[in-house]
């Protein structure tokens, strides 16, 4: 089912008004999306890393040239959208894609049945010389900001990733409905990050992003994602220490970790069945 921007906002703000966190989930397969919806998820987001993640590769593969990110999302949408009945589904759009006419591509995304977009893959993930080279050669974060502004004009719900205050301000000025404060690659599991910042250091970063965004728009929603925030107890700790945080988006933390653990544990149970 497709939702208008206003319908998604109403859904999420009513959740926040009830004092409950907004929870979004990444889905790399139809069964992941279907299961997340059965659990009561508020949003489903699909982007190219979901395909790599569920193929047993690290999510960071989505940032590298292993496929056409926007085409992968179109293919994934054909799998996921028909099985999701009552939940808004967002598309991860690579706004720096030099082979897409972005207004036309966003129209295609909307016509497929997506209710909104997120900026992924994002150059915001990169730092130092690599990031500077991207910015200097036409692959700027500003193109992602522009994409979010176009999506807003098309009545698509927008929930971009931001890594710092500057990006938070840019995306909020572009009309973003909800910012996702990104804390880095998710830890834990067989293909998760081995090193990450502490939960306490995440608190300070999230607060900086929240404050910067709400100086521009006091009503913008802000949720967190990634890094060491990989378990419900981690989220509980963050929410108890960051006022005004509206929720959490889990991709690896909801889809990958659940799959790894459930299959492994079930196989162990089968292996311990005794012959009569």
GROMACS .gro file of C-alpha atoms in nm, residues 64-217:
model
  154
   64UNK     CA    1   3.135   0.022  -0.340
   65UNK     CA    2   3.101  -0.037  -0.717
   66UNK     CA    3   2.959  -0.388  -0.706
   67UNK     CA    4   2.635  -0.304  -0.883
   68UNK     CA    5   2.401  -0.029  -1.001
   69UNK     CA    6   2.259   0.087  -0.667
   70UNK     CA    7   1.947   0.251  -0.807
   71UNK     CA    8   1.868  -0.039  -1.040
   72UNK     CA    9   1.911  -0.284  -0.753
   73UNK     CA   10   1.652  -0.089  -0.554
   74UNK     CA   11   1.410  -0.105  -0.845
   75UNK     CA   12   1.458  -0.484  -0.859
   76UNK     CA   13   1.421  -0.519  -0.483
   77UNK     CA   14   1.108  -0.305  -0.494
   78UNK     CA   15   0.947  -0.552  -0.731
   79UNK     CA   16   1.008  -0.822  -0.470
   80UNK     CA   17   0.920  -0.629  -0.154
   81UNK     CA   18   0.637  -0.393  -0.247
   82UNK     CA   19   0.382  -0.662  -0.343
   83UNK     CA   20   0.414  -0.842  -0.007
   84UNK     CA   21   0.394  -0.534   0.220
   85UNK     CA   22   0.028  -0.452   0.281
   86UNK     CA   23  -0.003  -0.176   0.542
   87UNK     CA   24   0.341  -0.023   0.595
   88UNK     CA   25   0.513   0.265   0.414
   89UNK     CA   26   0.814   0.148   0.213
   90UNK     CA   27   1.101   0.387   0.139
   91UNK     CA   28   1.359   0.354  -0.138
   92UNK     CA   29   1.727   0.413  -0.084
   93UNK     CA   30   1.815   0.647  -0.373
   94UNK     CA   31   2.171   0.721  -0.480
   95UNK     CA   32   2.139   1.092  -0.538
   96UNK     CA   33   2.487   1.127  -0.690
   97UNK     CA   34   2.416   0.874  -0.968
   98UNK     CA   35   2.548   1.039  -1.289
   99UNK     CA   36   2.347   0.803  -1.510
  100UNK     CA   37   2.002   0.896  -1.380
  101UNK     CA   38   1.782   1.191  -1.457
  102UNK     CA   39   1.682   1.232  -1.094
  103UNK     CA   40   1.333   1.387  -1.141
  104UNK     CA   41   1.245   1.106  -1.381
  105UNK     CA   42   1.389   0.840  -1.153
  106UNK     CA   43   1.199   0.970  -0.851
  107UNK     CA   44   0.882   0.964  -1.060
  108UNK     CA   45   0.955   0.599  -1.140
  109UNK     CA   46   1.010   0.524  -0.771
  110UNK     CA   47   0.679   0.686  -0.682
  111UNK     CA   48   0.491   0.508  -0.959
  112UNK     CA   49   0.626   0.175  -0.835
  113UNK     CA   50   0.451   0.233  -0.503
  114UNK     CA   51   0.726   0.362  -0.278
  115UNK     CA   52   0.606   0.611  -0.017
  116UNK     CA   53   0.935   0.790   0.034
  117UNK     CA   54   1.311   0.797  -0.005
  118UNK     CA   55   1.637   0.789   0.181
  119UNK     CA   56   1.980   0.896   0.049
  120UNK     CA   57   2.173   0.574   0.003
  121UNK     CA   58   2.445   0.503  -0.095
  122UNK     CA   59   2.573   0.831   0.049
  123UNK     CA   60   2.904   1.008   0.014
  124UNK     CA   61   2.853   1.117   0.375
  125UNK     CA   62   3.002   0.781   0.472
  126UNK     CA   63   3.343   0.887   0.339
  127UNK     CA   64   3.592   1.121   0.504
  128UNK     CA   65   3.931   1.274   0.432
  129UNK     CA   66   4.084   1.276   0.085
  130UNK     CA   67   3.831   1.028  -0.057
  131UNK     CA   68   3.543   1.255   0.039
  132UNK     CA   69   3.721   1.563  -0.090
  133UNK     CA   70   3.789   1.395  -0.423
  134UNK     CA   71   3.420   1.306  -0.454
  135UNK     CA   72   3.311   1.659  -0.371
  136UNK     CA   73   3.561   1.806  -0.619
  137UNK     CA   74   3.462   1.583  -0.909
  138UNK     CA   75   3.084   1.615  -0.912
  139UNK     CA   76   2.975   1.358  -0.655
  140UNK     CA   77   2.876   1.602  -0.384
  141UNK     CA   78   2.653   1.548  -0.081
  142UNK     CA   79   2.468   1.853  -0.208
  143UNK     CA   80   2.331   1.635  -0.490
  144UNK     CA   81   2.176   1.413  -0.224
  145UNK     CA   82   2.029   1.721  -0.058
  146UNK     CA   83   1.890   1.827  -0.396
  147UNK     CA   84   1.739   1.480  -0.443
  148UNK     CA   85   1.565   1.504  -0.106
  149UNK     CA   86   1.427   1.847  -0.199
  150UNK     CA   87   1.291   1.709  -0.527
  151UNK     CA   88   1.131   1.416  -0.345
  152UNK     CA   89   0.967   1.653  -0.099
  153UNK     CA   90   0.818   1.850  -0.390
  154UNK     CA   91   0.678   1.523  -0.527
  155UNK     CA   92   0.496   1.445  -0.200
  156UNK     CA   93   0.736   1.166  -0.106
  157UNK     CA   94   0.829   1.121   0.259
  158UNK     CA   95   1.200   1.193   0.311
  159UNK     CA   96   1.424   1.037   0.576
  160UNK     CA   97   1.788   1.109   0.486
  161UNK     CA   98   2.101   0.986   0.658
  162UNK     CA   99   2.312   1.257   0.821
  163UNK     CA  100   2.647   1.210   0.993
  164UNK     CA  101   2.704   1.557   1.140
  165UNK     CA  102   2.557   1.900   1.213
  166UNK     CA  103   2.634   2.049   0.871
  167UNK     CA  104   2.453   1.769   0.689
  168UNK     CA  105   2.165   1.789   0.936
  169UNK     CA  106   2.118   2.160   0.863
  170UNK     CA  107   2.136   2.109   0.486
  171UNK     CA  108   1.883   1.827   0.482
  172UNK     CA  109   1.643   2.005   0.716
  173UNK     CA  110   1.655   2.319   0.502
  174UNK     CA  111   1.578   2.100   0.200
  175UNK     CA  112   1.256   1.996   0.372
  176UNK     CA  113   1.348   1.655   0.513
  177UNK     CA  114   1.070   1.508   0.725
  178UNK     CA  115   1.290   1.288   0.940
  179UNK     CA  116   1.666   1.275   0.988
  180UNK     CA  117   1.844   0.948   1.055
  181UNK     CA  118   2.153   1.020   1.267
  182UNK     CA  119   2.404   0.765   1.136
  183UNK     CA  120   2.655   0.627   1.386
  184UNK     CA  121   2.851   0.411   1.142
  185UNK     CA  122   2.854   0.047   1.035
  186UNK     CA  123   2.652  -0.175   1.270
  187UNK     CA  124   2.854  -0.398   1.501
  188UNK     CA  125   2.808  -0.765   1.599
  189UNK     CA  126   2.734  -1.077   1.402
  190UNK     CA  127   2.953  -1.252   1.147
  191UNK     CA  128   2.993  -0.956   0.909
  192UNK     CA  129   2.942  -0.657   1.138
  193UNK     CA  130   3.196  -0.390   1.221
  194UNK     CA  131   3.461  -0.501   1.470
  195UNK     CA  132   3.536  -0.154   1.597
  196UNK     CA  133   3.287   0.118   1.676
  197UNK     CA  134   3.248   0.423   1.894
  198UNK     CA  135   3.094   0.380   2.237
  199UNK     CA  136   2.726   0.428   2.312
  200UNK     CA  137   2.818   0.731   2.522
  201UNK     CA  138   3.000   0.896   2.234
  202UNK     CA  139   2.693   0.832   2.016
  203UNK     CA  140   2.484   1.030   2.263
  204UNK     CA  141   2.687   1.346   2.206
  205UNK     CA  142   2.677   1.307   1.826
  206UNK     CA  143   2.303   1.245   1.817
  207UNK     CA  144   2.241   1.548   2.038
  208UNK     CA  145   2.449   1.769   1.808
  209UNK     CA  146   2.252   1.650   1.504
  210UNK     CA  147   1.918   1.690   1.685
  211UNK     CA  148   1.997   2.042   1.802
  212UNK     CA  149   2.126   2.158   1.464
  213UNK     CA  150   1.821   2.024   1.282
  214UNK     CA  151   1.568   2.166   1.524
  215UNK     CA  152   1.719   2.511   1.507
  216UNK     CA  153   1.603   2.502   1.144
  217UNK     CA  154   1.274   2.316   1.196
   0.00000   0.00000   0.00000
